mmCIF file of C-alpha atoms in Angstrom:
data_model
loop_
_atom_site.group_PDB
_atom_site.id
_atom_site.type_symbol
_atom_site.label_atom_id
_atom_site.label_comp_id
_atom_site.label_asym_id
_atom_site.label_seq_id
_atom_site.Cartn_x
_atom_site.Cartn_y
_atom_site.Cartn_z
ATOM 1 C CA MET W 7 275.630 -16.704 -52.840
ATOM 2 C CA SER W 8 277.168 -13.487 -54.032
ATOM 3 C CA ALA W 9 280.827 -12.756 -53.381
ATOM 4 C CA HIS W 10 279.962 -9.086 -52.794
ATOM 5 C CA PRO W 11 278.361 -7.668 -49.631
ATOM 6 C CA TYR W 12 275.909 -5.541 -51.631
ATOM 7 C CA ASP W 13 273.280 -5.824 -54.343
ATOM 8 C CA HIS W 14 274.451 -5.025 -57.860
ATOM 9 C CA GLY W 15 270.878 -4.577 -59.094
ATOM 10 C CA HIS W 16 271.002 -7.273 -61.766
ATOM 11 C CA THR W 17 267.389 -7.728 -62.837
ATOM 12 C CA VAL W 18 265.465 -9.229 -65.736
ATOM 13 C CA ALA W 19 264.348 -5.728 -66.727
ATOM 14 C CA GLY W 20 267.905 -4.413 -66.628
ATOM 15 C CA TRP W 21 269.479 -7.250 -68.615
ATOM 16 C CA THR W 22 266.701 -7.350 -71.215
ATOM 17 C CA GLY W 23 266.661 -3.606 -71.709
ATOM 18 C CA CYS W 24 270.438 -3.476 -71.953
ATOM 19 C CA GLY W 25 270.528 -6.252 -74.548
ATOM 20 C CA ILE W 26 267.929 -4.558 -76.724
ATOM 21 C CA ALA W 27 269.641 -1.173 -76.335
ATOM 22 C CA VAL W 28 273.003 -2.638 -77.385
ATOM 23 C CA ALA W 29 271.390 -3.998 -80.549
ATOM 24 C CA GLY W 30 269.793 -0.603 -81.249
ATOM 25 C CA THR W 31 273.064 1.205 -80.665
ATOM 26 C CA ALA W 32 274.826 -1.220 -83.022
ATOM 27 C CA LEU W 33 272.251 -0.341 -85.685
ATOM 28 C CA LEU W 34 272.835 3.354 -85.012
ATOM 29 C CA GLY W 35 276.586 2.833 -85.383
ATOM 30 C CA ALA W 36 276.114 0.953 -88.625
ATOM 31 C CA GLY W 37 273.871 3.770 -89.841
ATOM 32 C CA VAL W 38 276.538 6.352 -89.035
ATOM 33 C CA CYS W 39 279.295 4.334 -90.721
ATOM 34 C CA THR W 40 277.267 3.700 -93.883
ATOM 35 C CA VAL W 41 275.516 7.091 -93.846
ATOM 36 C CA SER W 42 272.180 5.327 -94.021
ATOM 37 C CA GLY W 43 269.056 7.118 -92.887
ATOM 38 C CA PRO W 44 266.978 3.936 -92.633
ATOM 39 C CA LEU W 45 269.589 2.271 -90.366
ATOM 40 C CA LEU W 46 269.702 5.366 -88.166
ATOM 41 C CA ALA W 47 265.913 5.388 -87.890
ATOM 42 C CA ALA W 48 265.832 1.644 -87.159
ATOM 43 C CA GLY W 49 268.518 1.996 -84.480
ATOM 44 C CA ALA W 50 266.665 4.876 -82.827
ATOM 45 C CA ALA W 51 263.417 2.892 -82.924
ATOM 46 C CA VAL W 52 265.076 -0.153 -81.327
ATOM 47 C CA ASP W 53 266.540 2.049 -78.581
ATOM 48 C CA VAL W 54 263.081 3.505 -77.847
ATOM 49 C CA LEU W 55 261.754 -0.074 -77.809
ATOM 50 C CA ALA W 56 264.454 -0.968 -75.243
ATOM 51 C CA LEU W 57 263.257 1.857 -73.024
ATOM 52 C CA LEU W 58 259.625 0.773 -73.265
ATOM 53 C CA VAL W 59 260.379 -2.927 -72.672
ATOM 54 C CA THR W 60 262.520 -2.096 -69.635
ATOM 55 C CA TRP W 61 259.779 0.117 -68.238
ATOM 56 C CA ALA W 62 257.094 -2.543 -68.794
ATOM 57 C CA LEU W 63 259.231 -5.222 -67.118
ATOM 58 C CA HIS W 64 259.944 -2.897 -64.195
ATOM 59 C CA LEU W 65 256.237 -2.238 -63.717
ATOM 60 C CA ALA W 66 255.569 -5.999 -63.907
ATOM 61 C CA GLY W 67 257.933 -6.527 -60.977
ATOM 62 C CA TRP W 68 261.048 -7.674 -62.827
ATOM 63 C CA GLY W 69 262.981 -4.499 -62.030
ATOM 64 C CA LYS W 70 264.166 -3.145 -58.708
ATOM 65 C CA PRO W 71 263.431 -0.053 -56.668
ATOM 66 C CA SER W 72 266.058 2.555 -55.940
ATOM 67 C CA GLY W 73 268.304 1.844 -52.989
ATOM 68 C CA PRO W 74 269.394 -1.353 -51.266
ATOM 69 C CA ARG W 75 267.256 -4.484 -51.195
ATOM 70 C CA PRO W 76 267.202 -7.256 -48.583
ATOM 71 C CA ARG W 77 269.724 -10.027 -49.285
ATOM 72 C CA GLU W 78 266.977 -12.575 -50.040
ATOM 73 C CA GLU W 79 265.830 -10.375 -52.969
ATOM 74 C CA TRP W 80 269.276 -10.050 -54.602
ATOM 75 C CA SER W 81 268.777 -12.819 -57.136
ATOM 76 C CA TRP W 82 267.669 -11.666 -60.575
ATOM 77 C CA ARG W 83 265.028 -14.430 -60.490
ATOM 78 C CA VAL W 84 263.116 -12.754 -57.631
ATOM 79 C CA ARG W 85 260.247 -10.459 -58.563
ATOM 80 C CA ASP W 86 259.818 -7.188 -56.700
ATOM 81 C CA SER W 87 256.826 -7.502 -54.393
ATOM 82 C CA GLY W 88 256.369 -3.718 -54.100
ATOM 83 C CA ALA W 89 256.078 -3.040 -57.829
ATOM 84 C CA ARG W 90 252.270 -3.023 -57.893
ATOM 85 C CA ALA W 91 252.053 -0.127 -55.460
ATOM 86 C CA GLY W 92 254.980 1.669 -57.114
ATOM 87 C CA HIS W 93 258.269 2.894 -55.739
ATOM 88 C CA ALA W 94 258.254 6.269 -54.002
ATOM 89 C CA GLU W 95 261.350 7.699 -55.712
ATOM 90 C CA CYS W 96 260.840 6.037 -59.118
ATOM 91 C CA LEU W 97 260.130 8.296 -62.083
ATOM 92 C CA GLY W 98 258.842 5.365 -64.154
ATOM 93 C CA CYS W 99 256.365 4.386 -61.447
ATOM 94 C CA ARG W 100 255.144 7.975 -61.166
ATOM 95 C CA TRP W 101 254.667 8.157 -64.951
ATOM 96 C CA ALA W 102 252.598 4.971 -64.721
ATOM 97 C CA GLY W 103 250.415 6.545 -62.012
ATOM 98 C CA ARG W 104 251.856 4.490 -59.175
ATOM 99 C CA ARG W 105 252.768 6.793 -56.327
ATOM 100 C CA GLY W 106 254.285 4.298 -53.907
ATOM 101 C CA GLY W 107 253.183 5.828 -50.636
ATOM 102 C CA THR W 108 254.749 3.018 -48.603
ATOM 103 C CA ALA W 109 258.232 4.515 -48.478
ATOM 104 C CA GLU W 110 259.596 5.185 -45.032
ATOM 105 C CA VAL W 111 260.565 8.736 -44.235
ATOM 106 C CA PRO W 112 263.877 8.901 -42.392
ATOM 107 C CA ALA W 113 263.849 10.415 -38.930
ATOM 108 C CA PRO W 114 265.333 13.909 -38.668
ATOM 109 C CA VAL W 115 268.910 14.042 -37.504
ATOM 110 C CA THR W 116 269.680 16.284 -34.540
ATOM 111 C CA VAL W 117 273.159 17.687 -34.282
ATOM 112 C CA THR W 118 274.542 18.772 -30.932
ATOM 113 C CA ALA W 119 277.464 21.103 -30.568
ATOM 114 C CA PRO W 120 280.657 19.413 -29.378
ATOM 115 C CA ALA W 121 282.078 20.325 -25.997
ATOM 116 C CA PRO W 122 284.795 22.991 -26.155
ATOM 117 C CA VAL W 123 288.282 21.578 -26.274
ATOM 118 C CA THR W 124 290.594 22.831 -23.527
ATOM 119 C CA ALA W 125 294.146 21.978 -22.608
ATOM 120 C CA PRO W 126 294.611 19.670 -19.573
ATOM 121 C CA GLY W 127 296.132 22.467 -17.486
ATOM 122 C CA GLU W 128 293.185 24.799 -18.105
ATOM 123 C CA ARG W 129 290.692 22.340 -16.594
ATOM 124 C CA ALA W 130 292.728 22.081 -13.378
ATOM 125 C CA ALA W 131 292.993 25.873 -13.168
ATOM 126 C CA GLU W 132 289.211 26.226 -13.651
ATOM 127 C CA ALA W 133 288.528 23.661 -10.941
ATOM 128 C CA ASP W 134 290.883 25.444 -8.524
ATOM 129 C CA ALA W 135 289.301 28.818 -9.286
ATOM 130 C CA VAL W 136 285.780 27.462 -8.729
ATOM 131 C CA GLY W 137 286.793 25.676 -5.513
ATOM 132 C CA ALA W 138 288.650 28.713 -4.132
ATOM 133 C CA GLY W 139 285.901 31.165 -4.925
ATOM 134 C CA GLY W 140 283.097 29.305 -3.360
#
């Protein structure tokens, strides 16, 4: 059980993509330090690979949708059941042609004006004036 009351979003897609991206960024750093074009190109290619692997894992259900998830889906070992249909607010799902039409639209919020604030003495004076006039 997690010690935190919320989901951190740790997923197989996130961890794998991050690991590959760190390796690609290390290659880029080595290319900058050694002024090596091939290392820079290799680092950039590995970083693009990290993006593609993360996207593929997300589409396969090993990622997570935007927003909170139910507590029983917090473990990184749990696949996302809604990945096949796509996530409504997910750019990667839209690029893959998955529209995710199952998202709930929040109900509109109605705002009412607060009652005017009056001093305690004013209310008594109003009540007396209404009672005396009528």
